[in-house]
mmCIF file of the C-alpha atoms, coordinates in Angstrom:
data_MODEL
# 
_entry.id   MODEL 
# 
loop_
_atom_site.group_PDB 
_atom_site.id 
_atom_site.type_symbol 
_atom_site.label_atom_id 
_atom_site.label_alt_id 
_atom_site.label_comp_id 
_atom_site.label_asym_id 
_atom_site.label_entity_id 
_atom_site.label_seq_id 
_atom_site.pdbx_PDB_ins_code 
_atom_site.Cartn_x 
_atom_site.Cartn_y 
_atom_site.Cartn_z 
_atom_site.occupancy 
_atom_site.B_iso_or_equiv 
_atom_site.pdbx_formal_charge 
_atom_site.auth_seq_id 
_atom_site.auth_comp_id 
_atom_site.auth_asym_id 
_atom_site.auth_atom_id 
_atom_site.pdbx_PDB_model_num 
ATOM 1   C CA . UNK A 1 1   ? 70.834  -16.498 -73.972 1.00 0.00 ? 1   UNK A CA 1 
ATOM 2   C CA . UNK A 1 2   ? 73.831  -14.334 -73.208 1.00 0.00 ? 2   UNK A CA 1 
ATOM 3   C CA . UNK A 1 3   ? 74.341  -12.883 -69.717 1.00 0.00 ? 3   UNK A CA 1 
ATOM 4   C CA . UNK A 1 4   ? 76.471  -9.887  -69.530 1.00 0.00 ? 4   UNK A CA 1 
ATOM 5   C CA . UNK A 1 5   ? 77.382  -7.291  -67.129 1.00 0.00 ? 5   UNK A CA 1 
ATOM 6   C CA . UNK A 1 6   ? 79.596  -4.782  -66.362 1.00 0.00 ? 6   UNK A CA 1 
ATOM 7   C CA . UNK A 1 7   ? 82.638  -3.792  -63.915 1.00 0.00 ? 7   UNK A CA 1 
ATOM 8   C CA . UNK A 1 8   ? 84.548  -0.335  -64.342 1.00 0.00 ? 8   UNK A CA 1 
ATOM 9   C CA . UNK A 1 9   ? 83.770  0.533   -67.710 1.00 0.00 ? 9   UNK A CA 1 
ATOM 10  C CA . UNK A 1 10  ? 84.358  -2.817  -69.557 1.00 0.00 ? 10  UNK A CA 1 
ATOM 11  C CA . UNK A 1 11  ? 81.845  -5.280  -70.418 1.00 0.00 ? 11  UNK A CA 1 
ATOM 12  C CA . UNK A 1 12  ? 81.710  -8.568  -69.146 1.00 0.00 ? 12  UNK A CA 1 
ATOM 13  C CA . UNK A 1 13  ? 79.918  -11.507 -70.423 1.00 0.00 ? 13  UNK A CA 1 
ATOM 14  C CA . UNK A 1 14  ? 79.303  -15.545 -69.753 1.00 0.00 ? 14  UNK A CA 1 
ATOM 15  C CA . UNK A 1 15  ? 80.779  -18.402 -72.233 1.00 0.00 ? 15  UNK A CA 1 
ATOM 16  C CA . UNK A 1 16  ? 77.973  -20.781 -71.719 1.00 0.00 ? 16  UNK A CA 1 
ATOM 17  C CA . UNK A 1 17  ? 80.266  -23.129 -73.908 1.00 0.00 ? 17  UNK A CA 1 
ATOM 18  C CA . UNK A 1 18  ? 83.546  -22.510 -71.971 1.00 0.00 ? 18  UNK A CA 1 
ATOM 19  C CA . UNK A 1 19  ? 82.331  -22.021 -68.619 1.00 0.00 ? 19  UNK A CA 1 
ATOM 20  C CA . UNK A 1 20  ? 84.378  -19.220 -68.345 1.00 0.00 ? 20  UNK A CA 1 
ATOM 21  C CA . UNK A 1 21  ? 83.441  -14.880 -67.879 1.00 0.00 ? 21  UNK A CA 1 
ATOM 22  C CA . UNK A 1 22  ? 85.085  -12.262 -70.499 1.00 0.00 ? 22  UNK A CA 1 
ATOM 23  C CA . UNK A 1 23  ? 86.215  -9.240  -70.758 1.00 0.00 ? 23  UNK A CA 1 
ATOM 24  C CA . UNK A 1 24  ? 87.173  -9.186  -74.627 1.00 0.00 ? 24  UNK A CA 1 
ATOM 25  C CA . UNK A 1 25  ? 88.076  -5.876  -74.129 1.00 0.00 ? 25  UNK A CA 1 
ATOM 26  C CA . UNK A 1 26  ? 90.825  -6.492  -72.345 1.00 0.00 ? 26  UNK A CA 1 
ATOM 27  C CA . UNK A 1 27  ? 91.257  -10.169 -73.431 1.00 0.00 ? 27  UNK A CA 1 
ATOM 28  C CA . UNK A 1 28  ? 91.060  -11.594 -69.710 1.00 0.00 ? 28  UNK A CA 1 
ATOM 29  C CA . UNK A 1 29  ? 88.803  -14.622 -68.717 1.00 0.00 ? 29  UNK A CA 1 
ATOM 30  C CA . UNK A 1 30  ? 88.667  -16.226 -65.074 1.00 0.00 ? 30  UNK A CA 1 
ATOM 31  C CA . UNK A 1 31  ? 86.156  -19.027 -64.142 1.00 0.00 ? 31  UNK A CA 1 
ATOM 32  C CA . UNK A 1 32  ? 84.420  -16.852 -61.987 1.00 0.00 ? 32  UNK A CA 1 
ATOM 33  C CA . UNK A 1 33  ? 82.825  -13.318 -62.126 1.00 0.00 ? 33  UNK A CA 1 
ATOM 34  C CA . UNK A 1 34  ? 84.407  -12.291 -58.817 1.00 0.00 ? 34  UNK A CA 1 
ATOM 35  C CA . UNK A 1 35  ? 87.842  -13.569 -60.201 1.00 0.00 ? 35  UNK A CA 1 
ATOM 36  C CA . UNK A 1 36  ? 87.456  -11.393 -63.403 1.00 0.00 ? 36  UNK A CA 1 
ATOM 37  C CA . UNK A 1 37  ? 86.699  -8.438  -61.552 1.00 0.00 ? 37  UNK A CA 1 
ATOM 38  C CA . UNK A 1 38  ? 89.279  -9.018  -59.382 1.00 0.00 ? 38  UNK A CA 1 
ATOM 39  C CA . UNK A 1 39  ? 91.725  -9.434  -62.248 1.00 0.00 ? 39  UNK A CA 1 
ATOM 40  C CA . UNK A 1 40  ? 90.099  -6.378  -63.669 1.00 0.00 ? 40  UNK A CA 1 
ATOM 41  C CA . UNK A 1 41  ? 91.033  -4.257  -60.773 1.00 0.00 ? 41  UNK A CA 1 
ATOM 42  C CA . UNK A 1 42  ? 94.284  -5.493  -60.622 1.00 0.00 ? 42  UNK A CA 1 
ATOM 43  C CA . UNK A 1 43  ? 94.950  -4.486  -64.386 1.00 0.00 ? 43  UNK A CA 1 
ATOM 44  C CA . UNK A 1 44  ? 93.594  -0.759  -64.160 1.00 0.00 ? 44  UNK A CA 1 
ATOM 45  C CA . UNK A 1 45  ? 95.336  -0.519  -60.652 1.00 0.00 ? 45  UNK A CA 1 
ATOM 46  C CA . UNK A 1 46  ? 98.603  -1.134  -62.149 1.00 0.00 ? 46  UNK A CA 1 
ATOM 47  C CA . UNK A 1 47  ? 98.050  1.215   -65.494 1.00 0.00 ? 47  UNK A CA 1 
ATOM 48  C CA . UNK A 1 48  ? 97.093  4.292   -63.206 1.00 0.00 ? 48  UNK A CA 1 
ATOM 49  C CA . UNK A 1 49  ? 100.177 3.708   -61.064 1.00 0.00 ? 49  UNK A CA 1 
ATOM 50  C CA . UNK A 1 50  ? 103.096 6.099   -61.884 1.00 0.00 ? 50  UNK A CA 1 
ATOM 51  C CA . UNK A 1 51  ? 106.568 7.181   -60.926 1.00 0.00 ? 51  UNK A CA 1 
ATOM 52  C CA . UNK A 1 52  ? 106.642 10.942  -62.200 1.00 0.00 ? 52  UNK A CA 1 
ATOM 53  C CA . UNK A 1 53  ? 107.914 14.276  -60.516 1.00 0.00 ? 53  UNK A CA 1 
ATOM 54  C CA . UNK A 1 54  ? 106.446 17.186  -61.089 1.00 0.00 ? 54  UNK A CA 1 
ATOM 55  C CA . UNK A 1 55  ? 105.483 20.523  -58.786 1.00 0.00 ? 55  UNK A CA 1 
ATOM 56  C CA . UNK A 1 56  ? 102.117 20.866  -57.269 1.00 0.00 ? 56  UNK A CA 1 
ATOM 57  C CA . UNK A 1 57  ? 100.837 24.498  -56.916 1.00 0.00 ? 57  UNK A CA 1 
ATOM 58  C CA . UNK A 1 58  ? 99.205  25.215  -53.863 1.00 0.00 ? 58  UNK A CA 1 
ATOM 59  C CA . UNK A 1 59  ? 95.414  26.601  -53.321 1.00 0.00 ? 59  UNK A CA 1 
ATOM 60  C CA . UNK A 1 60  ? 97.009  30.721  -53.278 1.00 0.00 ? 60  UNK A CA 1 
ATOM 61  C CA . UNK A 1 61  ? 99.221  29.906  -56.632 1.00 0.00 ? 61  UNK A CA 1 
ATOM 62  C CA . UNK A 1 62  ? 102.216 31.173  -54.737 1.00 0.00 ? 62  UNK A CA 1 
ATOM 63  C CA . UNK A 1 63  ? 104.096 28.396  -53.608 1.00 0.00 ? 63  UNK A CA 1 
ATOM 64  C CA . UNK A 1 64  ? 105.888 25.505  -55.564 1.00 0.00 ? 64  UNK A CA 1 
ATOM 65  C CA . UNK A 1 65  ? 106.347 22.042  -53.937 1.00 0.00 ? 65  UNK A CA 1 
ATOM 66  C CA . UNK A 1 66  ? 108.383 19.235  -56.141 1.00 0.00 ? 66  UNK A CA 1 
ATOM 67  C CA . UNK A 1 67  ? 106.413 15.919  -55.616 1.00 0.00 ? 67  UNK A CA 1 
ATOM 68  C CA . UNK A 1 68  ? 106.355 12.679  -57.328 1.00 0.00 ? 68  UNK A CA 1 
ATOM 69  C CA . UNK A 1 69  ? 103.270 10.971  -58.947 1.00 0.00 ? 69  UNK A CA 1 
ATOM 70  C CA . UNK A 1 70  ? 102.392 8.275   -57.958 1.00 0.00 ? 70  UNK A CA 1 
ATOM 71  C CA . UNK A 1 71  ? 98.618  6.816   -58.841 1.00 0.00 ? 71  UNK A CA 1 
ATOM 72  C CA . UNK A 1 72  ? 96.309  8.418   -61.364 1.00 0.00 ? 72  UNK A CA 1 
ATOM 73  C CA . UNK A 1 73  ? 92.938  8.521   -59.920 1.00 0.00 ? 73  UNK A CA 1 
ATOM 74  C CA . UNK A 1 74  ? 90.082  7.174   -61.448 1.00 0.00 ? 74  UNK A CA 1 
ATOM 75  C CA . UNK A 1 75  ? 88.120  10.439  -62.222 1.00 0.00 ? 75  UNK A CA 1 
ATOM 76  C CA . UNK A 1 76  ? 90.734  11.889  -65.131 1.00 0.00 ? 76  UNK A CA 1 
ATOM 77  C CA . UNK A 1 77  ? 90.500  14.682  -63.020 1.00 0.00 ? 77  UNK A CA 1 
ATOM 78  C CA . UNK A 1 78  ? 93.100  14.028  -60.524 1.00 0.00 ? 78  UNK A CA 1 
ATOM 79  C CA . UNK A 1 79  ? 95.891  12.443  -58.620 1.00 0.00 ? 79  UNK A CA 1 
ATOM 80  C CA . UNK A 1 80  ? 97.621  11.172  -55.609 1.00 0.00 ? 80  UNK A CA 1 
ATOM 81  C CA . UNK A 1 81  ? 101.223 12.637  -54.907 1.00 0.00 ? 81  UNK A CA 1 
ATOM 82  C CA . UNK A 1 82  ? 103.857 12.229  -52.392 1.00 0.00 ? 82  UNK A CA 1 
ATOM 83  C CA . UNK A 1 83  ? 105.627 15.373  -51.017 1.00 0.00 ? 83  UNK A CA 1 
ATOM 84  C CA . UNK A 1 84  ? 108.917 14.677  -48.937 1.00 0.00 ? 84  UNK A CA 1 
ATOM 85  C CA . UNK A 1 85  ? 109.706 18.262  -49.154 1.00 0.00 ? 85  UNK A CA 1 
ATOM 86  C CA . UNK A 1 86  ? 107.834 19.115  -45.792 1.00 0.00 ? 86  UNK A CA 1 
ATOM 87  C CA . UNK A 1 87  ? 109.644 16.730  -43.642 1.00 0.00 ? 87  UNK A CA 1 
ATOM 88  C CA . UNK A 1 88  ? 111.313 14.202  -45.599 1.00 0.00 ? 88  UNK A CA 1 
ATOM 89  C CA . UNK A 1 89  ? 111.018 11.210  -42.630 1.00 0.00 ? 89  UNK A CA 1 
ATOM 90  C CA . UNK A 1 90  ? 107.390 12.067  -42.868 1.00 0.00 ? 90  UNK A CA 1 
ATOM 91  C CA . UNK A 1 91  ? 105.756 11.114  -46.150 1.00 0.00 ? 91  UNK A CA 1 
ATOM 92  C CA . UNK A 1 92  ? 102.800 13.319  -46.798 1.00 0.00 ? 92  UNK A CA 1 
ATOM 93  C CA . UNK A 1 93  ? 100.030 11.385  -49.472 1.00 0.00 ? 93  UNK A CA 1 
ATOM 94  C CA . UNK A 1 94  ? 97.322  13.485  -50.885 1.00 0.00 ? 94  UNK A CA 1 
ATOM 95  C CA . UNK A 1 95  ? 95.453  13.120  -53.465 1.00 0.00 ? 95  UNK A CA 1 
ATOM 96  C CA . UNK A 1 96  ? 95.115  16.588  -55.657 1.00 0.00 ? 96  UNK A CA 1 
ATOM 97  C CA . UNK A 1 97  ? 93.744  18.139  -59.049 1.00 0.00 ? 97  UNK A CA 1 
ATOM 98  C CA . UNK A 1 98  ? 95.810  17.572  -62.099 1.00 0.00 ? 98  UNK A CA 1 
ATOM 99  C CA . UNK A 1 99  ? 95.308  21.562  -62.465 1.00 0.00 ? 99  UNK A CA 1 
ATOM 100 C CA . UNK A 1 100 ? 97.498  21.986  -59.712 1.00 0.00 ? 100 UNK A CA 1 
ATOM 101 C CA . UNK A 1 101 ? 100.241 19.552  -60.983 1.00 0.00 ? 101 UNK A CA 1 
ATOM 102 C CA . UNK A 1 102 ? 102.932 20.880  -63.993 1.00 0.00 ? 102 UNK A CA 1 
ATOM 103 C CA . UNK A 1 103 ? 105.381 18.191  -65.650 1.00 0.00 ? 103 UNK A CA 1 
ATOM 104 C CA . UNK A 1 104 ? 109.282 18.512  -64.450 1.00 0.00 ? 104 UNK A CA 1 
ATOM 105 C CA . UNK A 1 105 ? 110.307 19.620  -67.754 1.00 0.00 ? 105 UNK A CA 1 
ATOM 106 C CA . UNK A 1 106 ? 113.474 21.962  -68.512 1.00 0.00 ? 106 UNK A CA 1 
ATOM 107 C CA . UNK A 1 107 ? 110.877 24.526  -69.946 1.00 0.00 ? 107 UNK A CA 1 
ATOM 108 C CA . UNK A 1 108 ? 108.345 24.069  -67.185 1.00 0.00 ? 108 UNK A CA 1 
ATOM 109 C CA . UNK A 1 109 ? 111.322 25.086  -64.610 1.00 0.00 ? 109 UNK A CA 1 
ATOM 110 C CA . UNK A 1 110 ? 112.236 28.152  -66.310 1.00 0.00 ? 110 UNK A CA 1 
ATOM 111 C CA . UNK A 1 111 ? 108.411 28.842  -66.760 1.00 0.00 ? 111 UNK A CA 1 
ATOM 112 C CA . UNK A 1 112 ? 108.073 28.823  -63.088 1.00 0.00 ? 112 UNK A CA 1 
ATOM 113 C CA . UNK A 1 113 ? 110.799 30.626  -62.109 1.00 0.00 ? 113 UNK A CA 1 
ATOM 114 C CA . UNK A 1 114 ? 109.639 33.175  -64.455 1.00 0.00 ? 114 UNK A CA 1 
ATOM 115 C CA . UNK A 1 115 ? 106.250 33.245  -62.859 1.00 0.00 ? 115 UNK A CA 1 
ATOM 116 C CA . UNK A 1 116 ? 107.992 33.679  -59.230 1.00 0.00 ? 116 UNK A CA 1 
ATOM 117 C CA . UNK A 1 117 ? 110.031 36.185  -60.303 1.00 0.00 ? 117 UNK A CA 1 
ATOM 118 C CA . UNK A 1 118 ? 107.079 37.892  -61.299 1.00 0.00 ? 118 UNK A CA 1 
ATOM 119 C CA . UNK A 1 119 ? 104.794 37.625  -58.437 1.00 0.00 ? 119 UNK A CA 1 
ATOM 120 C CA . UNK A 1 120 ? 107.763 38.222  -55.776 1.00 0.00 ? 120 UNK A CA 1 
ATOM 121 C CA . UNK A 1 121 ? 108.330 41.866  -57.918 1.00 0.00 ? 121 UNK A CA 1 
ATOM 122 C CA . UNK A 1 122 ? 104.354 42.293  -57.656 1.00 0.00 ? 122 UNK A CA 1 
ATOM 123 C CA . UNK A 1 123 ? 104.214 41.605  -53.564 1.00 0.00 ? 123 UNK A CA 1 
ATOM 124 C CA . UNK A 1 124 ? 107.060 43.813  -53.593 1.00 0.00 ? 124 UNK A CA 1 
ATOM 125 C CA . UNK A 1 125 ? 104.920 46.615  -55.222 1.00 0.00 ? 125 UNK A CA 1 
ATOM 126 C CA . UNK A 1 126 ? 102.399 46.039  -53.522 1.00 0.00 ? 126 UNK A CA 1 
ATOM 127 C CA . UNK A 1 127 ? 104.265 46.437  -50.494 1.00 0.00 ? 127 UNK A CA 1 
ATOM 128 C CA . UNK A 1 128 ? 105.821 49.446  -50.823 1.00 0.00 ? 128 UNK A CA 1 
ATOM 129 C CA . UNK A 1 129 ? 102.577 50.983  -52.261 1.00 0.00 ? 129 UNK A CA 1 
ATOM 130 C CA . UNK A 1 130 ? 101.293 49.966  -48.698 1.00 0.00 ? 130 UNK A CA 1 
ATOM 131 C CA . UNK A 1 131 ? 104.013 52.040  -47.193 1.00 0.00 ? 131 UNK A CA 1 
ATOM 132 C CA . UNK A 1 132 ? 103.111 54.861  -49.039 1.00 0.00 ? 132 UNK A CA 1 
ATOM 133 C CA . UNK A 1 133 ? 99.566  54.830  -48.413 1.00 0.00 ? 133 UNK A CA 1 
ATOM 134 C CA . UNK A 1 134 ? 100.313 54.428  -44.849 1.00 0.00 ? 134 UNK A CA 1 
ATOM 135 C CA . UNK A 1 135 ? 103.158 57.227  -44.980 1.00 0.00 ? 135 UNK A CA 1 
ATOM 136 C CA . UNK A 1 136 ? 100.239 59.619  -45.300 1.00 0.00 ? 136 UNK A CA 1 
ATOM 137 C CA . UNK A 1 137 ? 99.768  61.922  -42.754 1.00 0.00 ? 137 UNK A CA 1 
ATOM 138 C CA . UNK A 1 138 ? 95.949  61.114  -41.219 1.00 0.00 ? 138 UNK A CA 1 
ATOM 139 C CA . UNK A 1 139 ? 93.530  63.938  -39.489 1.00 0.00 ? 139 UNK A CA 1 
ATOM 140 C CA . UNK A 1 140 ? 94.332  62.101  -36.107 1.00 0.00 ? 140 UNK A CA 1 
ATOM 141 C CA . UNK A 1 141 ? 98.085  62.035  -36.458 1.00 0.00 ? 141 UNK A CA 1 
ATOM 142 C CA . UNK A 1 142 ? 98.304  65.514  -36.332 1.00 0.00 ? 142 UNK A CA 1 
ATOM 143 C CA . UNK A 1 143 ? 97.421  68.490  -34.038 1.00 0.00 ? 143 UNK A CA 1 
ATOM 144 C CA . UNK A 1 144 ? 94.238  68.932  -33.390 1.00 0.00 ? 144 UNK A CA 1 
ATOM 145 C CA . UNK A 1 145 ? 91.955  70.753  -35.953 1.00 0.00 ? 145 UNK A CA 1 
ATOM 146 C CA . UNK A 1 146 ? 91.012  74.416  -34.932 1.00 0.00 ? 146 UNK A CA 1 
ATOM 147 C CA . UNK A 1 147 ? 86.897  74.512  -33.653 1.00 0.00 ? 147 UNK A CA 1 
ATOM 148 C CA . UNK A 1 148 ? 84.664  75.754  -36.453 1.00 0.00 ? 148 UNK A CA 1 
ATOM 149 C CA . UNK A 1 149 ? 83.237  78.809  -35.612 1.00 0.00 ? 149 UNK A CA 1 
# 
């Protein structure tokens, strides 16, 4: 009889004949199932950790913040990050979408410089179309209208 379980993706199973649990997956054994999942833990903890900068978009896509990588999350999805740019005595951790986050690459940089380039000349536009718009003249700005007869 073999008695098998899982913990985080990997199978686990009992060695009647060494007394010991397995994870072949990851060649680790410990003499207790708490001790292999333990050990487990410990493995994936330190393969998701990272020391990486890159720039983290925020929520309007206007504004670039270098920030380092440090721990992959879980999910595949996302990632926690550490941004000293704020206040650089005060260590802000959060943990956000791997959409948001681009690689600190030479071609990246001039990518995003590019891009705000770009949307600093399209606020500008928009601004002074703004101006014009509100450069018009308006019914109430002027004298008042004759009464219709």
């Amino acid at each position: 009889m073999r008695i098998s379980t899982y913990h985080s993706g990997y199978e686990i199973h009992y060695d009647e004949t060494t007394d010991l649990w397995r994870a072949s997956q990851l060649s680790l054994e410990a003499a207790t199932l708490s001790a292999l999942r333990s050990i487990i833990d410990q493995a994936e903890l330190e393969a998701r950790q990272m020391n990486v900068t890159a720039f983290l978009l925020d929520h309007s896509g206007f504004s670039i913040v270098p920030v380092t990588v440090v721990l992959a999350d879980r999910d595949g999805k996302s990632a926690w990050v550490i941004n000293r740019v704020e206040d650089p005595k005060n260590v802000k951790r959060e943990k956000v979408s791997l959409h948001r986050l681009v690689a600190d690459t030479p071609e990246n940089r001039q990518l995003l410089l590019a891009w705000r380039d770009a949307s600093r000349a399209v606020y500008e536009e928009g601004q002074r179309v703004s101006r014009m718009r509100d450069d018009i003249p308006r019914m109430d700005d002027t004298a008042p209208t004759p009464p219709l007869e």
